[in-house]
Coordinates of C-alpha atoms in Angstrom, one line a residue:
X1 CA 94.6 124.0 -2.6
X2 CA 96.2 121.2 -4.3
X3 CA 98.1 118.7 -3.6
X4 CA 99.2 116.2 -6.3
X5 CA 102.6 114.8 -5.2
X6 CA 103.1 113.1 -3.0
X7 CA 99.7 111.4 -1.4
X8 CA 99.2 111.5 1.9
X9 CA 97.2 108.2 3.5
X10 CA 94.2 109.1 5.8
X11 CA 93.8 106.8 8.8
X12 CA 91.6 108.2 11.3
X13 CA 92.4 107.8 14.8
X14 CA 90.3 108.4 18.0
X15 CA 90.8 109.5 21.6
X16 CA 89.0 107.9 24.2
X17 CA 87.9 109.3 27.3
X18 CA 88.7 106.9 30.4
X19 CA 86.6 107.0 33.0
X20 CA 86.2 104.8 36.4
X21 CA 82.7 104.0 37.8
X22 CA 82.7 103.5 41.9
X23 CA 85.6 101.6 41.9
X24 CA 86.4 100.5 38.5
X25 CA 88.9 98.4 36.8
X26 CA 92.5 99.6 37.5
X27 CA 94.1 101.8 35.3
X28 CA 97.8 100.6 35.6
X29 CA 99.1 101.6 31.9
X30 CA 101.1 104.3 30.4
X31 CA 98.2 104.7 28.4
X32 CA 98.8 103.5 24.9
X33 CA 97.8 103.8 21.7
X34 CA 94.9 101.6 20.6
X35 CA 93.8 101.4 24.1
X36 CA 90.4 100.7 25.5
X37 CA 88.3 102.5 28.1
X38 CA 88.4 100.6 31.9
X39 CA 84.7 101.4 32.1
X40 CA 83.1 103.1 29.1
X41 CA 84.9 105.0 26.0
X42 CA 83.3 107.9 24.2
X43 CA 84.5 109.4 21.2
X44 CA 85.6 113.2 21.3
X45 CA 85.4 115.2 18.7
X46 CA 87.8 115.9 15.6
X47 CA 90.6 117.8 17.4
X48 CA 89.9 117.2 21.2
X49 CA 90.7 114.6 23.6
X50 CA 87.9 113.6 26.2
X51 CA 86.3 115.6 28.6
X52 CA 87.8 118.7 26.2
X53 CA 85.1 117.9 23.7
X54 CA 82.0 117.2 26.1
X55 CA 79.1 118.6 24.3
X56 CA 77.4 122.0 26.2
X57 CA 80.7 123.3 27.3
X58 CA 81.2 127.0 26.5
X59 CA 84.8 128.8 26.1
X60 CA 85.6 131.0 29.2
X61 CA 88.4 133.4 29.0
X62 CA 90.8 133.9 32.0
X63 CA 93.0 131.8 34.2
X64 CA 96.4 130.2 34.0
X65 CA 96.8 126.6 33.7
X66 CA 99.4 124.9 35.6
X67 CA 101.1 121.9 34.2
X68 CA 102.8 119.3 35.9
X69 CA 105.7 117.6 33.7
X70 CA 108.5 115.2 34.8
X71 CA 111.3 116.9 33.4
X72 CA 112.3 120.3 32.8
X73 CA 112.6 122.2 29.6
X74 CA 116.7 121.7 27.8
X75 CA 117.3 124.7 25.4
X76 CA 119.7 122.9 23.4
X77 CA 117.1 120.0 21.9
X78 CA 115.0 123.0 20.9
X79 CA 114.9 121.8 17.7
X80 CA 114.6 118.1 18.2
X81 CA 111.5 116.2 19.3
X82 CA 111.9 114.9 22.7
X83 CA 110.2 114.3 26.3
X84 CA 110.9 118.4 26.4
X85 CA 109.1 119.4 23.4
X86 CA 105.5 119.7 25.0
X87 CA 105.7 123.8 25.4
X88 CA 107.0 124.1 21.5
X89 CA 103.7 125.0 19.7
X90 CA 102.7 127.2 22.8
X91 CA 105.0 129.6 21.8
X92 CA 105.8 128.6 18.2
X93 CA 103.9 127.6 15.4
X94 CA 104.4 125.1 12.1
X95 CA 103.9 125.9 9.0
X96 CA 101.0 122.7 8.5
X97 CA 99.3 120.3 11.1
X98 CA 97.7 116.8 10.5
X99 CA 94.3 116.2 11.3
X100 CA 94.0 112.8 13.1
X101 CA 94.7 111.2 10.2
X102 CA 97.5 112.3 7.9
X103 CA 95.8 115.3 5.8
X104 CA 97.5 118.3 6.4
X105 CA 95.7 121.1 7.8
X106 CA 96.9 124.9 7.5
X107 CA 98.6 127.1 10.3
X108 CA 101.4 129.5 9.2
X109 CA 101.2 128.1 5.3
X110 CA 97.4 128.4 4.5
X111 CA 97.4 126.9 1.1
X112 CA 99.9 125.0 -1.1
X113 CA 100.8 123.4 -4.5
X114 CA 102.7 120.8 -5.2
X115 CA 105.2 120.7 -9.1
X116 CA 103.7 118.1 -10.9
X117 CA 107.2 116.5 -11.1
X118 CA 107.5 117.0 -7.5
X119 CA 110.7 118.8 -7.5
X120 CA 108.8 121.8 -6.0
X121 CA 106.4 123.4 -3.7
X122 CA 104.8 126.4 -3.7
X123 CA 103.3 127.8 -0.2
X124 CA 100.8 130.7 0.6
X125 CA 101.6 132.0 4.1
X126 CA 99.6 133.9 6.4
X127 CA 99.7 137.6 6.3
X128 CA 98.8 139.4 9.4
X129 CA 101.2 137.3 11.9
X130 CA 103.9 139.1 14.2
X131 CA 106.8 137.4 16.2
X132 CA 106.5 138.5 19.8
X133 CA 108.4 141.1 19.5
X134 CA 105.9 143.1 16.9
X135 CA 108.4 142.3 13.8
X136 CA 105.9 140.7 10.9
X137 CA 106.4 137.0 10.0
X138 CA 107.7 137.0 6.5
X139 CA 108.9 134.3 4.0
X140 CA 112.6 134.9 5.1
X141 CA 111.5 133.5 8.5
X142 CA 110.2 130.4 6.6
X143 CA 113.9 130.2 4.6
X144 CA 115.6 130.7 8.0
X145 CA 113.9 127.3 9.0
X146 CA 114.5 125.1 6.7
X147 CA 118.4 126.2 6.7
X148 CA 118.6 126.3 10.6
X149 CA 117.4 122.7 10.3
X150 CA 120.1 122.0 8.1
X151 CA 122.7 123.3 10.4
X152 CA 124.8 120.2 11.7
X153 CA 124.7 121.8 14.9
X154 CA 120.9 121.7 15.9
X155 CA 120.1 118.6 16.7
X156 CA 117.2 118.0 14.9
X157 CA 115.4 114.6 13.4
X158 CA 114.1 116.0 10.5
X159 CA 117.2 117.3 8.9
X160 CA 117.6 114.7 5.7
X161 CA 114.2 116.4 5.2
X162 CA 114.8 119.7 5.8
X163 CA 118.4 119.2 3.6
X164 CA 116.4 118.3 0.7
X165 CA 115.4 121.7 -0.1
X166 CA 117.7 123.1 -2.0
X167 CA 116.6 126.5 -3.2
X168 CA 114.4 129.2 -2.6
X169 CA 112.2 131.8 -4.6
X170 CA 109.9 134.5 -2.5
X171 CA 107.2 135.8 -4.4
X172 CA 106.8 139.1 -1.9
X173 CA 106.5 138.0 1.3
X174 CA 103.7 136.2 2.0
X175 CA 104.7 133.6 -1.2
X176 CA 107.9 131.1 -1.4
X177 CA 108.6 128.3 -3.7
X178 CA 110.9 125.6 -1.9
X179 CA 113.0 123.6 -4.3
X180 CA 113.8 120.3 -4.0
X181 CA 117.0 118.1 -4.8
X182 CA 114.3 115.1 -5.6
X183 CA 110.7 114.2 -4.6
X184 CA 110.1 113.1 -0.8
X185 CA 106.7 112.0 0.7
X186 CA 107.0 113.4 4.0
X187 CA 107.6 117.0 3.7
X188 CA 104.2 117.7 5.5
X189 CA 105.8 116.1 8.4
X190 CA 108.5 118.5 8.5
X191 CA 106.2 121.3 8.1
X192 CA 104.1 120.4 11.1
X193 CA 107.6 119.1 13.4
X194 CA 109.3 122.8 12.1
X195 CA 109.1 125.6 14.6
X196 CA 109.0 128.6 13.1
X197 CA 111.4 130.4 15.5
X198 CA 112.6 134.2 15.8
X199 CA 115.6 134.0 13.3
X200 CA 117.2 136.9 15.1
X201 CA 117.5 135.7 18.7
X202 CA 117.4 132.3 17.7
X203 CA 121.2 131.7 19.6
X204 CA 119.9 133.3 22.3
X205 CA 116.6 130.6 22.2
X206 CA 118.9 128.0 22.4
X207 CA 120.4 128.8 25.7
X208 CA 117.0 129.4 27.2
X209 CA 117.5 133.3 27.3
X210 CA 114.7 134.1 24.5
X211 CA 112.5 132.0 23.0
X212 CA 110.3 134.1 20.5
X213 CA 107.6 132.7 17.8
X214 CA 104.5 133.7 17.1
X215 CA 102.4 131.0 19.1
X216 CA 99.6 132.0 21.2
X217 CA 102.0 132.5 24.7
X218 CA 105.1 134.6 25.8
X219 CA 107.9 133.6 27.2
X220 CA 107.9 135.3 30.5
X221 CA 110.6 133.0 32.8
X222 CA 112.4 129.9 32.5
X223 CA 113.8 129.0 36.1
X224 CA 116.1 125.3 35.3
X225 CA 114.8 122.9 37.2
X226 CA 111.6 124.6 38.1
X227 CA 109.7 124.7 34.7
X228 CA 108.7 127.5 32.1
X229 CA 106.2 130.6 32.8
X230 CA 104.3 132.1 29.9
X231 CA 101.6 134.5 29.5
X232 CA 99.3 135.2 26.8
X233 CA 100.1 136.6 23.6
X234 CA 97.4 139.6 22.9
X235 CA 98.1 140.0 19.0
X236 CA 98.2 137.0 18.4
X237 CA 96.8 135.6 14.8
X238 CA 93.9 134.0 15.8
X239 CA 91.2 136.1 16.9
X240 CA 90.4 135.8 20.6
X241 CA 92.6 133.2 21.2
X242 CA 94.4 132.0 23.6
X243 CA 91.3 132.1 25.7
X244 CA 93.9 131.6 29.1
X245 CA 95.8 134.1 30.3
X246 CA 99.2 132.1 31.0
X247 CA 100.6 128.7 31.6
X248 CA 102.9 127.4 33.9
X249 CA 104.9 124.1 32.9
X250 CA 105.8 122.9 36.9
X251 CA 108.6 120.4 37.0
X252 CA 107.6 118.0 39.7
X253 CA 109.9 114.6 38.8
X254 CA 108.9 112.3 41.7
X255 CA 105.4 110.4 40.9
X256 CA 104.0 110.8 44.4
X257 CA 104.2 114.5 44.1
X258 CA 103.4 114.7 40.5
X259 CA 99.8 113.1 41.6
X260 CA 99.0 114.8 44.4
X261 CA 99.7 118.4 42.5
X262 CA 96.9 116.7 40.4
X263 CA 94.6 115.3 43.2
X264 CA 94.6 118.7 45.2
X265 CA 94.3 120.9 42.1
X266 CA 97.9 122.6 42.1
X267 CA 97.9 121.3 38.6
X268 CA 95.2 120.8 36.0
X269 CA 96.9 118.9 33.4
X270 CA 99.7 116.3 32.8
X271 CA 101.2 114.0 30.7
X272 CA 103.3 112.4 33.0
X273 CA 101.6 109.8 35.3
X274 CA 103.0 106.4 35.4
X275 CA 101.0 103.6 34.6
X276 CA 100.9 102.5 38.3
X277 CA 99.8 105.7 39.6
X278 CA 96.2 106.0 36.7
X279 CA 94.3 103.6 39.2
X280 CA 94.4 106.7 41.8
X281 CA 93.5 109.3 38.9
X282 CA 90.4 107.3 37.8
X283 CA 89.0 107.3 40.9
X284 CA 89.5 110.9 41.3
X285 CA 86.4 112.5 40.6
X286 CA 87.8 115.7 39.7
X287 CA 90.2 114.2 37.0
X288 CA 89.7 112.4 33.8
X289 CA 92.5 110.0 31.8
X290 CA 92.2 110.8 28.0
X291 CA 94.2 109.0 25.6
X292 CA 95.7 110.1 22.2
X293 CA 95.0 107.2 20.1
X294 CA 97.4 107.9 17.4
X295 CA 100.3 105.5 17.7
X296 CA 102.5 108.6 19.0
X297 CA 105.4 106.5 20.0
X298 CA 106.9 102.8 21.1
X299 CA 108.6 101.1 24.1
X300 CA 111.9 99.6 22.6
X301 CA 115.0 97.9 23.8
X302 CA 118.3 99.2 21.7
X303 CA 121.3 97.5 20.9
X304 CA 124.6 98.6 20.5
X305 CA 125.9 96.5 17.3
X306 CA 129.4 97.8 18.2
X307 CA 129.6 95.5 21.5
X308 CA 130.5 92.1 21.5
X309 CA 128.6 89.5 21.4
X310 CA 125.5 92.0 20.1
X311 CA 127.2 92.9 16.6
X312 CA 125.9 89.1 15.7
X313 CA 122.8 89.4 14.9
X314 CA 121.7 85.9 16.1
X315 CA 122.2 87.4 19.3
X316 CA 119.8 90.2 18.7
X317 CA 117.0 88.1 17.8
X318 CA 117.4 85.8 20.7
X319 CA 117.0 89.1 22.5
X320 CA 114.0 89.6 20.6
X321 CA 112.4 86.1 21.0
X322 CA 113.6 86.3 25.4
X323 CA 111.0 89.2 26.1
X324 CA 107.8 89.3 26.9
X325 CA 106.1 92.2 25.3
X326 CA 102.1 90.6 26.3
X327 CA 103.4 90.3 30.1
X328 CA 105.3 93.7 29.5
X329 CA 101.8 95.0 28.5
X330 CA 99.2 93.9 30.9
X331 CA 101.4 94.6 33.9
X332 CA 103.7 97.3 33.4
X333 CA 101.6 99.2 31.0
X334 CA 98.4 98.1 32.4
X335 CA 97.2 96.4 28.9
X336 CA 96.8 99.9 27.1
X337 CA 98.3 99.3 24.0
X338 CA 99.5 96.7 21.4
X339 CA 102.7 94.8 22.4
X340 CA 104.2 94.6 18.9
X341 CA 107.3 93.3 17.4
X342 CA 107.4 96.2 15.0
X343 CA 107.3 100.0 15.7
X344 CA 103.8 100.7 13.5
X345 CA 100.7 101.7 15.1
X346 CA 97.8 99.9 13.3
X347 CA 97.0 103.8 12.0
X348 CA 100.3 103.7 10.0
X349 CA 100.1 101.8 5.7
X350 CA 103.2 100.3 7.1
X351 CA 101.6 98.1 9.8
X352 CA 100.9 94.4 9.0
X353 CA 99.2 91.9 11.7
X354 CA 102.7 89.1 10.7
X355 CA 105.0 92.1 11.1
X356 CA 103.1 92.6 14.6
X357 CA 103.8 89.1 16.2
X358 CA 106.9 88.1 14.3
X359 CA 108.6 88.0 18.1
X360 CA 106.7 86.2 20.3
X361 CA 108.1 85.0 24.1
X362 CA 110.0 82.1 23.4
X363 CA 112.1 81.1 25.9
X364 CA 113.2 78.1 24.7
X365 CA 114.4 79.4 21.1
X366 CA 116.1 82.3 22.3
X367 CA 118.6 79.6 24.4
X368 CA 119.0 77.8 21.4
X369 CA 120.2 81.1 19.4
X370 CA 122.3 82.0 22.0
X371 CA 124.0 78.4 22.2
X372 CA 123.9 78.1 18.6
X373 CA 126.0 82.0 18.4
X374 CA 128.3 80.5 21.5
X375 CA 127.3 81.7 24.8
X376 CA 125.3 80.1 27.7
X377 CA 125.1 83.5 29.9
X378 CA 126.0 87.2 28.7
X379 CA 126.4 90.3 31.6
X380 CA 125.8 93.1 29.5
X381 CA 124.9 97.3 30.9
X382 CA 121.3 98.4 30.2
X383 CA 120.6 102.2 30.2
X384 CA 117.2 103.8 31.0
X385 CA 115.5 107.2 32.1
X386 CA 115.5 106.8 36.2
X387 CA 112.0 108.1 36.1
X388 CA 108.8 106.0 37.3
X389 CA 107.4 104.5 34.1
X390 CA 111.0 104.1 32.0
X391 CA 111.9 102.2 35.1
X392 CA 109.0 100.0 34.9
X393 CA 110.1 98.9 31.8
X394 CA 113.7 97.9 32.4
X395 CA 113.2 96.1 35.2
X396 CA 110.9 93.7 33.0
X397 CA 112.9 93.2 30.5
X398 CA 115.7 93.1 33.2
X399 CA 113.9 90.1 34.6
X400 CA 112.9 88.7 31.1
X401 CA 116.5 88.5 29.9
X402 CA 117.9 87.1 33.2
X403 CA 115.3 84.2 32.7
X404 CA 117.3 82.9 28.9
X405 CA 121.3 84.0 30.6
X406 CA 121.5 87.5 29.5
X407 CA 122.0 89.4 33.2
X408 CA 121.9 92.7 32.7
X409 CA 123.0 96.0 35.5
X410 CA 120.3 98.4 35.2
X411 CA 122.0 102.3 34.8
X412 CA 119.2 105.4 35.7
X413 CA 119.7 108.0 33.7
X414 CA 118.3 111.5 33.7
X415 CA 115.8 112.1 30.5
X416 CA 118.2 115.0 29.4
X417 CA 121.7 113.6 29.6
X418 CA 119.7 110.1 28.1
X419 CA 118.6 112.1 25.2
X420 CA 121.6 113.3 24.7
X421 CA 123.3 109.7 24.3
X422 CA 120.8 108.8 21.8
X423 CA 121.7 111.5 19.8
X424 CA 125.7 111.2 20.3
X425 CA 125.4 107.4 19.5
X426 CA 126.8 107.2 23.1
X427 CA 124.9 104.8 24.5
X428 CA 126.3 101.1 26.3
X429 CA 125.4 97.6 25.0
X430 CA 121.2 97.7 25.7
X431 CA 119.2 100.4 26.8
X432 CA 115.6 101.0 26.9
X433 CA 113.4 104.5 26.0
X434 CA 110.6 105.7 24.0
X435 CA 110.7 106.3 20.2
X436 CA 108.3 108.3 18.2
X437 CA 108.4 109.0 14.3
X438 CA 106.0 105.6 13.3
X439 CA 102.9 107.8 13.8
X440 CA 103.4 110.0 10.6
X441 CA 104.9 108.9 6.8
X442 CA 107.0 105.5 7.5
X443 CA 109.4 106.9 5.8
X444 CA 110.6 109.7 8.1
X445 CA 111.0 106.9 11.0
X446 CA 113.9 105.1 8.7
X447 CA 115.1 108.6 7.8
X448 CA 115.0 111.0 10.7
X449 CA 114.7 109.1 14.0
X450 CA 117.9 108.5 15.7
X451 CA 117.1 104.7 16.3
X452 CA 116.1 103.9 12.9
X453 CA 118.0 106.8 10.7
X454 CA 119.6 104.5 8.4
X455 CA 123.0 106.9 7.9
X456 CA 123.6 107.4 11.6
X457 CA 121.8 105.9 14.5
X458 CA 122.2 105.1 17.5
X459 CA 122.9 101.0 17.3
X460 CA 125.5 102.1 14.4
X461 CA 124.1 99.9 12.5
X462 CA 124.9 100.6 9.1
X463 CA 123.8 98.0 6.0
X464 CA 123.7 99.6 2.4
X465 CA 120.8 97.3 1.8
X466 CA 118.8 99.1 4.2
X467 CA 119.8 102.6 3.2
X468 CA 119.1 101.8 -0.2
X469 CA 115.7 100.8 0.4
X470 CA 115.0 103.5 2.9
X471 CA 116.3 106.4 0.4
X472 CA 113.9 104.7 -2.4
X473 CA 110.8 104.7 0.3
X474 CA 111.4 108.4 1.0
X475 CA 111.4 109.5 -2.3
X476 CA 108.4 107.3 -3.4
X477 CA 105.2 108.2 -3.5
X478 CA 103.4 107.3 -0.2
X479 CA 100.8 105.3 -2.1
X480 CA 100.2 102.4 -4.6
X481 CA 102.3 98.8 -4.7
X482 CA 105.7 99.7 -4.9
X483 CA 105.6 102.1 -2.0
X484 CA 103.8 99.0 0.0
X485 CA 106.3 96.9 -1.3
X486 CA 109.3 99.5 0.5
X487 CA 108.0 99.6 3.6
X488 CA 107.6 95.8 3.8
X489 CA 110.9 95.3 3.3
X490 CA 111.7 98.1 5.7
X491 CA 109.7 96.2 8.3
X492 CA 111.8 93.1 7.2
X493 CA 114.9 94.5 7.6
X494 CA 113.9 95.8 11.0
X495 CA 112.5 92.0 12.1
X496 CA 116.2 90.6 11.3
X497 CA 119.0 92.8 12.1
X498 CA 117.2 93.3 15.5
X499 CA 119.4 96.7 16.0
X500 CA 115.7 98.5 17.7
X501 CA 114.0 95.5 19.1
X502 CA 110.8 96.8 19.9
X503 CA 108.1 96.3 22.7
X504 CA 104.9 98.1 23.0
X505 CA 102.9 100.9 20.8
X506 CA 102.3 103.7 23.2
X507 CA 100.3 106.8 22.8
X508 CA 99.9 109.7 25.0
X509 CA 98.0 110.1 28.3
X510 CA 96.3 113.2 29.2
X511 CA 94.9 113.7 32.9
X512 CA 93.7 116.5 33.4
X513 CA 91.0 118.6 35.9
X514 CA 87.5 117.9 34.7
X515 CA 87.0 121.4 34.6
X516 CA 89.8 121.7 31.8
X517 CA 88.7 122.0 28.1
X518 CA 89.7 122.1 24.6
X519 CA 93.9 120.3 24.7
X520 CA 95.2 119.1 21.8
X521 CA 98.2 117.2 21.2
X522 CA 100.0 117.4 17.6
X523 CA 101.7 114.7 16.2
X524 CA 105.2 115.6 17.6
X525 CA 103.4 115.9 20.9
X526 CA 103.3 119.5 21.2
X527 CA 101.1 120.6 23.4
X528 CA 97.9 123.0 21.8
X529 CA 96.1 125.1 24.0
X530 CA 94.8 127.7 21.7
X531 CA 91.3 126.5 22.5
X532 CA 91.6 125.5 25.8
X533 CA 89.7 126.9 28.8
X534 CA 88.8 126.3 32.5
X535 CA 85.4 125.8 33.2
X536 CA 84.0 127.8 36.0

């Protein structure tokens, strides 16, 4: 295997098993990335989060797992990464996946070869796979993904990526050379946020009515609003697994009921507990709170540079100086995290400590910017997902704002039809969600995600100063001084325009039945569960 363009940097990260002793500290967070353990923190094994990697355990085959998520599954962001996107590698695969740093590990491509001018890469691909329906998985379904990606009409992050490729040659079918229109350094991260779907059905899998890949799990029901039913695939690639026999993805949206499916053992696994709600999980005995220490995503506030007064940037930054990220921390996300001014975990070669604290809460100043730009009070709309945690964070930066004249009217939004604004660059002055993309290449965050893309995003904020840099850091090699030097001035440009003003550095929390083994998240947050088990 070799890989000699482009580099990929290797920053381990860790997961942390949380666990509360007779009344421990509270666990009010999110649980973020770079978090600390209330009581004690252990570290889990290469590929496994927590209790999943406690030594002595033994696979046992059998049972269906029931998981509790907070919003149901939306056909039509099938190829996007979203707060849906936990069931994609459960019944898809990727062609690579990252170890917990950024090395790429083999799935569907097992080996690969990089052009020494980087034009070009040449992938082995595994023989012996079948879709679901028995038809062999072929280099044609590999050439069918990077187009469908490039289709204007998926909506799909990675598409600059994916629209780089520009030819094709299959060597048989187990061979295929991708051609590129120029070197780009994150093409593994395309590989491992590319499902590799059913090419013949696949306008069938984007109304919900068949979704076939070769993943370790059939699709066996999707009932909207009620969550996803699969069942295990028995040819699938990897011998003997899936060791469960199915899954169900419940949708339970209210918090209350979402922790007692937990606490009585309806569910075994979620992802979905609010901060407020991890005190009563670690002092469950029968659950544990792992953490995915890996940067996966950030707490941001977005402005719309279209709306008056906000398309000046000195009112951005007094935006950015009004909040308090440390008091945003410690009580909404229960100080799991890092409140940052940037959206880098420390994991990523694009984080810098100065980039970090560049905001801080200053009152004070941000009055001053806004009398210096004119304006004593603004009323301005500020859109967020109406669910338990997302609301959370409005409301304190609600009440951070009112405190330097901004007031702003708080508008609940379901995660779908909020999604769906971010993408449509539909959304009202402010508005406040989770972004992910900083966890893998920088690059791909400036190029792909729908904040920070810097052709179309979602502030419509456009600067050809920013897309010249961005365009010159994706096609850079990932390491060495002048791709530092790109990303600082990414990071820069970021800090002043003020278009994504970012809060917190947030990973993903896992709680789970003690009993449950072997879950894995990727770095798209797809959920893995070809190793996982329930204990007896």
């Amino acid at each position: 295997m070799t890989e000699s363009y482009p580099t990929t940097p290797t920053a381990p990260t860790r997961r942390t098993t949380l666990r509360a002793a007779g009344g421990g500290a509270l666990l009010l967070g999110l649980g973020l990335a770079g978090c600390r353990s209330a009581v004690s923190e252990t570290e889990a094994p290469s590929g496994q989060a927590g209790e999943a990697g406690k030594a002595g355990a033994q696979p046992r085959r059998g049972g269906t797992l029931s998981v509790a998520v907070n919003a149901d599954f939306t056909p039509s962001l099938l190829f996007a990464q979203s707060a849906q996107s936990l069931q994609q590698r459960l019944i898809y695969n990727t062609l690579t996946r990252y170890d917990d740093g950024l090395k790429p590990q083999p799935e569907l491509a097992t080996s690969w070869e990089y052009a020494k001018d980087g034009r070009s890469i040449t992938l082995a691909l595994r023989t012996g796979v079948t879709f679901h329906d028995g038809r062999p998985f072929t280099a044609d379904d590999v050439i069918f993904a990077v187009k469908n990606l490039q289709n204007p009409l998926r909506a799909a992050q990675l598409r600059a990526t994916a629209a780089a490729v520009t030819g094709f040659e299959k060597r048989g079918d187990n061979e295929l050379v991708l051609k590129l229109a120029h070197p780009v350094n994150n093409l593994f991260d395309l590989f491992e946020f590319m499902i590799i779907t059913d090419r013949h059905s696949v306008e069938d899998a984007v109304t919900g009515k068949k979704l076939i890949g070769t993943g370790p799990f059939r699709l066996t029901k999707w009932s909207p609003g009620s969550g996803v039913s699969l069942t295990r695939n028995e040819t699938y690639w990897q011998p003997g697994r899936p060791y469960l026999d199915g899954v169900e993805l419940r949708v339970v949206p209210q918090a209350d009921a979402l922790l007692s499916s937990l606490r009585t053992g309806q569910s075994q696994l979620s992802f979905s507990v609010p901060g407020k709600n991890l005190a009563v999980v670690a002092a469950t005995p029968e659950l544990a709170i792992s953490e995915y220490a890996t940067g996966g995503g950030a707490v941001y506030l977005g402005v719309n540079t279209t709306v008056a007064p906000l398309n000046d940037k000195t009112v951005r930054q007094a935006l950015a100086w009004g909040i308090d990220r440390e008091r945003i921390l410690q009580q909404v996300l229960g100080g799991y995290g890092l409140a940052s001014a940037t959206p880098w975990p420390k994991s990523s070669p694009a984080f810098t400590e100065a980039g970090r604290t560049h905001y801080t809460h200053n009152p004070g100043k941000a009055r001053e910017l806004l009398k210096s730009a004119g304006h004593t009070r603004l009323d301005l709309p500020l859109l967020h997902v109406n669910l338990p945690g997302e609301t959370a964070v409005a409301e304190a930066v609600q009440y951070d704002l009112r405190q330097i004249g901004v007031h702003v009217t708080l508008q609940p939004t379901d995660s779908a039809a909020a999604q769906k604004n971010l993408i449509s660059q539909n959304m009202p002055g402010l508005w406040t969600m989770s972004h992910g993309f900083a966890q893998v290449q920088p690059s791909t965050l400036a190029v792909s995600a729908y904040p920070f893309n810097e052709a179309k995003n979602t502030s419509k904020f456009r600067s050809a100063a920013y897309t010249k840099v961005v365009r010159e850091a994706w096609t850079t090699p990932a390491d060495g001084a002048r791709a530092n030097t790109l990303r600082q001035q990414i990071t820069d440009t970021l800090l002043d325009e003020a278009f994504i003003i970012d809060l917190a550095i947030r990973g993903a929390v896992q709680v789970s039945a003690k009993k449950l083994h072997g879950v894995t998240l990727n770095k798209f947050s797809y959920l893995n569960l070809d190793d996982a088990y329930l204990a007896g």
